[in-house]
Amino acid sequence: MVGLASPWFTVEVVERPLVQELNLRISYPSYTRIPDQRLASNVGDVVALGGSRVDLTVSVAGARAERAVLAFESGINTEMELDGLSARASFTVRSNDRYKVRLYSAGDIQNLDPISYSIETLSDLVANGHVIIACRFGRPL
């Protein structure tokens, strides 16, 4: 194949933003008296009582992120607060759902294949009890 040549092409390599680390803290409703729980790094699946608050922090690497969104499968999108190389957001657990962290750099270039995390809502039991009042001749003691 001597003497064959192809035309020159220009290839542009685009750096994408990426999630370097994910950290979650779950705060349960105050009436439960369950202490806040910090999940291990990069564990994003949530199992919590309805009404629990989830604080999410993401360390960003790669291309500089100009925008970060917490995108829920239910259709809700929450803008995350960007602060240099980290992004933060909070949400309240209300129903079973899934979410992804979407990062956007200049030119709306998005992180590739963001991980989908699950949210499982635990039901709380209704308090059920009886009050017994001791009476004598129809009057409380």
PDB file of C-alpha atoms in Angstrom:
ATOM      1  CA  MET A   1       0.000   0.000   0.000  1.00  0.00           C
ATOM      2  CA  VAL A   2       2.713   2.410  -0.935  1.00  0.00           C
ATOM      3  CA  GLY A   3       1.669   5.864  -1.989  1.00  0.00           C
ATOM      4  CA  LEU A   4      -1.719   5.955  -0.205  1.00  0.00           C
ATOM      5  CA  ALA A   5      -2.551   8.902   2.010  1.00  0.00           C
ATOM      6  CA  SER A   6      -5.589  10.050   3.875  1.00  0.00           C
ATOM      7  CA  PRO A   7      -6.718  13.624   4.415  1.00  0.00           C
ATOM      8  CA  TRP A   8      -5.620  15.390   7.607  1.00  0.00           C
ATOM      9  CA  PHE A   9      -8.147  15.628  10.398  1.00  0.00           C
ATOM     10  CA  THR A  10      -8.164  17.746  13.505  1.00  0.00           C
ATOM     11  CA  VAL A  11      -9.232  16.087  16.718  1.00  0.00           C
ATOM     12  CA  GLU A  12     -10.220  18.146  19.724  1.00  0.00           C
ATOM     13  CA  VAL A  13     -10.020  16.436  23.100  1.00  0.00           C
ATOM     14  CA  VAL A  14     -12.561  17.827  25.527  1.00  0.00           C
ATOM     15  CA  GLU A  15     -12.064  17.459  29.264  1.00  0.00           C
ATOM     16  CA  ARG A  16     -15.287  16.792  31.148  1.00  0.00           C
ATOM     17  CA  PRO A  17     -16.108  17.581  34.757  1.00  0.00           C
ATOM     18  CA  LEU A  18     -16.401  14.531  36.989  1.00  0.00           C
ATOM     19  CA  VAL A  19     -17.496  13.570  40.461  1.00  0.00           C
ATOM     20  CA  GLN A  20     -14.334  12.729  42.372  1.00  0.00           C
ATOM     21  CA  GLU A  21     -15.980  12.006  45.726  1.00  0.00           C
ATOM     22  CA  LEU A  22     -19.520  11.953  47.100  1.00  0.00           C
ATOM     23  CA  ASN A  23     -20.418  12.385  50.792  1.00  0.00           C
ATOM     24  CA  LEU A  24     -23.849  12.190  52.402  1.00  0.00           C
ATOM     25  CA  ARG A  25     -25.170  13.035  55.852  1.00  0.00           C
ATOM     26  CA  ILE A  26     -28.675  11.932  56.835  1.00  0.00           C
ATOM     27  CA  SER A  27     -30.523  13.867  59.551  1.00  0.00           C
ATOM     28  CA  TYR A  28     -33.568  11.980  60.808  1.00  0.00           C
ATOM     29  CA  PRO A  29     -36.715  13.749  62.050  1.00  0.00           C
ATOM     30  CA  SER A  30     -36.067  15.176  65.539  1.00  0.00           C
ATOM     31  CA  TYR A  31     -38.856  13.166  67.195  1.00  0.00           C
ATOM     32  CA  THR A  32     -36.947   9.937  66.425  1.00  0.00           C
ATOM     33  CA  ARG A  33     -33.897  11.043  68.424  1.00  0.00           C
ATOM     34  CA  ILE A  34     -31.768   9.077  65.951  1.00  0.00           C
ATOM     35  CA  PRO A  35     -28.356  10.775  65.623  1.00  0.00           C
ATOM     36  CA  ASP A  36     -27.202  12.076  62.247  1.00  0.00           C
ATOM     37  CA  GLN A  37     -25.599   9.417  60.076  1.00  0.00           C
ATOM     38  CA  ARG A  38     -22.635  10.002  57.764  1.00  0.00           C
ATOM     39  CA  LEU A  39     -22.416   7.445  54.998  1.00  0.00           C
ATOM     40  CA  ALA A  40     -19.053   6.105  53.835  1.00  0.00           C
ATOM     41  CA  SER A  41     -17.443   8.106  51.015  1.00  0.00           C
ATOM     42  CA  ASN A  42     -18.970   7.453  47.607  1.00  0.00           C
ATOM     43  CA  VAL A  43     -22.006   5.670  49.045  1.00  0.00           C
ATOM     44  CA  GLY A  44     -24.949   7.534  47.561  1.00  0.00           C
ATOM     45  CA  ASP A  45     -27.881   5.140  48.052  1.00  0.00           C
ATOM     46  CA  VAL A  46     -30.200   6.439  50.778  1.00  0.00           C
ATOM     47  CA  VAL A  47     -32.469   4.382  53.038  1.00  0.00           C
ATOM     48  CA  ALA A  48     -34.194   6.675  55.542  1.00  0.00           C
ATOM     49  CA  LEU A  49     -37.445   7.569  57.249  1.00  0.00           C
ATOM     50  CA  GLY A  50     -39.742   9.914  55.384  1.00  0.00           C
ATOM     51  CA  GLY A  51     -39.006  13.474  56.489  1.00  0.00           C
ATOM     52  CA  SER A  52     -35.266  12.851  56.880  1.00  0.00           C
ATOM     53  CA  ARG A  53     -32.962  15.483  55.427  1.00  0.00           C
ATOM     54  CA  VAL A  54     -30.018  14.484  53.232  1.00  0.00           C
ATOM     55  CA  ASP A  55     -27.044  16.846  52.892  1.00  0.00           C
ATOM     56  CA  LEU A  56     -24.917  15.945  49.885  1.00  0.00           C
ATOM     57  CA  THR A  57     -21.404  17.220  49.117  1.00  0.00           C
ATOM     58  CA  VAL A  58     -19.510  16.411  45.925  1.00  0.00           C
ATOM     59  CA  SER A  59     -15.812  16.974  45.207  1.00  0.00           C
ATOM     60  CA  VAL A  60     -15.379  17.940  41.554  1.00  0.00           C
ATOM     61  CA  ALA A  61     -12.385  17.106  39.335  1.00  0.00           C
ATOM     62  CA  GLY A  62     -11.612  17.345  35.622  1.00  0.00           C
ATOM     63  CA  ALA A  63     -12.865  20.394  33.763  1.00  0.00           C
ATOM     64  CA  ARG A  64     -14.025  23.288  35.942  1.00  0.00           C
ATOM     65  CA  ALA A  65     -17.736  22.857  36.658  1.00  0.00           C
ATOM     66  CA  GLU A  66     -19.807  25.968  36.048  1.00  0.00           C
ATOM     67  CA  ARG A  67     -23.085  24.364  37.053  1.00  0.00           C
ATOM     68  CA  ALA A  68     -24.141  21.354  39.135  1.00  0.00           C
ATOM     69  CA  VAL A  69     -27.617  19.826  39.296  1.00  0.00           C
ATOM     70  CA  LEU A  70     -29.151  17.141  41.486  1.00  0.00           C
ATOM     71  CA  ALA A  71     -31.451  15.428  38.969  1.00  0.00           C
ATOM     72  CA  PHE A  72     -34.194  13.187  40.359  1.00  0.00           C
ATOM     73  CA  GLU A  73     -35.863  10.478  38.289  1.00  0.00           C
ATOM     74  CA  SER A  74     -39.229  11.909  39.411  1.00  0.00           C
ATOM     75  CA  GLY A  75     -38.452  14.987  37.287  1.00  0.00           C
ATOM     76  CA  ILE A  76     -37.328  17.402  39.989  1.00  0.00           C
ATOM     77  CA  ASN A  77     -34.019  19.176  39.341  1.00  0.00           C
ATOM     78  CA  THR A  78     -32.259  21.028  42.166  1.00  0.00           C
ATOM     79  CA  GLU A  79     -29.407  23.435  41.447  1.00  0.00           C
ATOM     80  CA  MET A  80     -26.414  22.663  43.634  1.00  0.00           C
ATOM     81  CA  GLU A  81     -24.313  25.378  45.257  1.00  0.00           C
ATOM     82  CA  LEU A  82     -20.854  25.442  43.650  1.00  0.00           C
ATOM     83  CA  ASP A  83     -17.883  26.556  45.721  1.00  0.00           C
ATOM     84  CA  GLY A  84     -14.608  26.089  43.870  1.00  0.00           C
ATOM     85  CA  LEU A  85     -14.034  22.346  43.657  1.00  0.00           C
ATOM     86  CA  SER A  86     -17.121  21.252  45.590  1.00  0.00           C
ATOM     87  CA  ALA A  87     -20.883  21.316  45.145  1.00  0.00           C
ATOM     88  CA  ARG A  88     -23.574  21.031  47.825  1.00  0.00           C
ATOM     89  CA  ALA A  89     -27.294  20.393  47.967  1.00  0.00           C
ATOM     90  CA  SER A  90     -29.916  19.110  50.401  1.00  0.00           C
ATOM     91  CA  PHE A  91     -33.193  17.323  49.949  1.00  0.00           C
ATOM     92  CA  THR A  92     -35.917  15.827  52.111  1.00  0.00           C
ATOM     93  CA  VAL A  93     -36.781  12.150  51.753  1.00  0.00           C
ATOM     94  CA  ARG A  94     -40.465  11.967  50.777  1.00  0.00           C
ATOM     95  CA  SER A  95     -40.860   8.941  48.512  1.00  0.00           C
ATOM     96  CA  ASN A  96     -38.845   6.286  46.718  1.00  0.00           C
ATOM     97  CA  ASP A  97     -36.861   7.847  43.891  1.00  0.00           C
ATOM     98  CA  ARG A  98     -33.467   7.882  42.156  1.00  0.00           C
ATOM     99  CA  TYR A  99     -31.028  10.750  41.611  1.00  0.00           C
ATOM    100  CA  LYS A 100     -27.876  11.660  39.683  1.00  0.00           C
ATOM    101  CA  VAL A 101     -25.310  14.425  40.086  1.00  0.00           C
ATOM    102  CA  ARG A 102     -24.995  16.229  36.755  1.00  0.00           C
ATOM    103  CA  LEU A 103     -22.016  18.537  36.282  1.00  0.00           C
ATOM    104  CA  TYR A 104     -21.665  21.048  33.431  1.00  0.00           C
ATOM    105  CA  SER A 105     -18.513  22.848  32.314  1.00  0.00           C
ATOM    106  CA  ALA A 106     -18.139  25.712  29.817  1.00  0.00           C
ATOM    107  CA  GLY A 107     -20.093  25.025  26.658  1.00  0.00           C
ATOM    108  CA  ASP A 108     -22.594  22.874  28.603  1.00  0.00           C
ATOM    109  CA  ILE A 109     -20.268  19.846  28.460  1.00  0.00           C
ATOM    110  CA  GLN A 110     -21.673  17.320  30.931  1.00  0.00           C
ATOM    111  CA  ASN A 111     -20.068  14.602  33.034  1.00  0.00           C
ATOM    112  CA  LEU A 112     -20.326  11.310  31.189  1.00  0.00           C
ATOM    113  CA  ASP A 113     -22.674   8.561  32.478  1.00  0.00           C
ATOM    114  CA  PRO A 114     -23.421   9.919  35.978  1.00  0.00           C
ATOM    115  CA  ILE A 115     -24.169   7.184  38.523  1.00  0.00           C
ATOM    116  CA  SER A 116     -27.829   6.696  39.461  1.00  0.00           C
ATOM    117  CA  TYR A 117     -28.384   6.398  43.221  1.00  0.00           C
ATOM    118  CA  SER A 118     -31.530   5.090  44.916  1.00  0.00           C
ATOM    119  CA  ILE A 119     -33.676   6.652  47.627  1.00  0.00           C
ATOM    120  CA  GLU A 120     -35.732   4.207  49.690  1.00  0.00           C
ATOM    121  CA  THR A 121     -38.269   5.728  52.042  1.00  0.00           C
ATOM    122  CA  LEU A 122     -38.959   3.834  55.257  1.00  0.00           C
ATOM    123  CA  SER A 123     -42.397   4.148  56.803  1.00  0.00           C
ATOM    124  CA  ASP A 124     -42.662   5.159  60.403  1.00  0.00           C
ATOM    125  CA  LEU A 125     -44.930   3.149  62.686  1.00  0.00           C
ATOM    126  CA  VAL A 126     -47.939   4.879  64.174  1.00  0.00           C
ATOM    127  CA  ALA A 127     -47.779   5.051  67.946  1.00  0.00           C
ATOM    128  CA  ASN A 128     -50.416   2.847  69.486  1.00  0.00           C
ATOM    129  CA  GLY A 129     -51.021   2.749  73.193  1.00  0.00           C
ATOM    130  CA  HIS A 130     -53.585   2.808  75.928  1.00  0.00           C
ATOM    131  CA  VAL A 131     -53.807   4.962  79.008  1.00  0.00           C
ATOM    132  CA  ILE A 132     -55.209   3.224  82.046  1.00  0.00           C
ATOM    133  CA  ILE A 133     -56.492   5.403  84.841  1.00  0.00           C
ATOM    134  CA  ALA A 134     -57.193   3.822  88.155  1.00  0.00           C
ATOM    135  CA  CYS A 135     -60.585   4.832  89.469  1.00  0.00           C
ATOM    136  CA  ARG A 136     -62.462   4.269  92.664  1.00  0.00           C
ATOM    137  CA  PHE A 137     -66.178   4.824  92.682  1.00  0.00           C
ATOM    138  CA  GLY A 138     -65.965   6.489  89.262  1.00  0.00           C
ATOM    139  CA  ARG A 139     -63.297   9.005  90.300  1.00  0.00           C
ATOM    140  CA  PRO A 140     -59.575   8.950  89.373  1.00  0.00           C
ATOM    141  CA  LEU A 141     -57.251   8.105  92.265  1.00  0.00           C
TER     142      LEU A 141
END
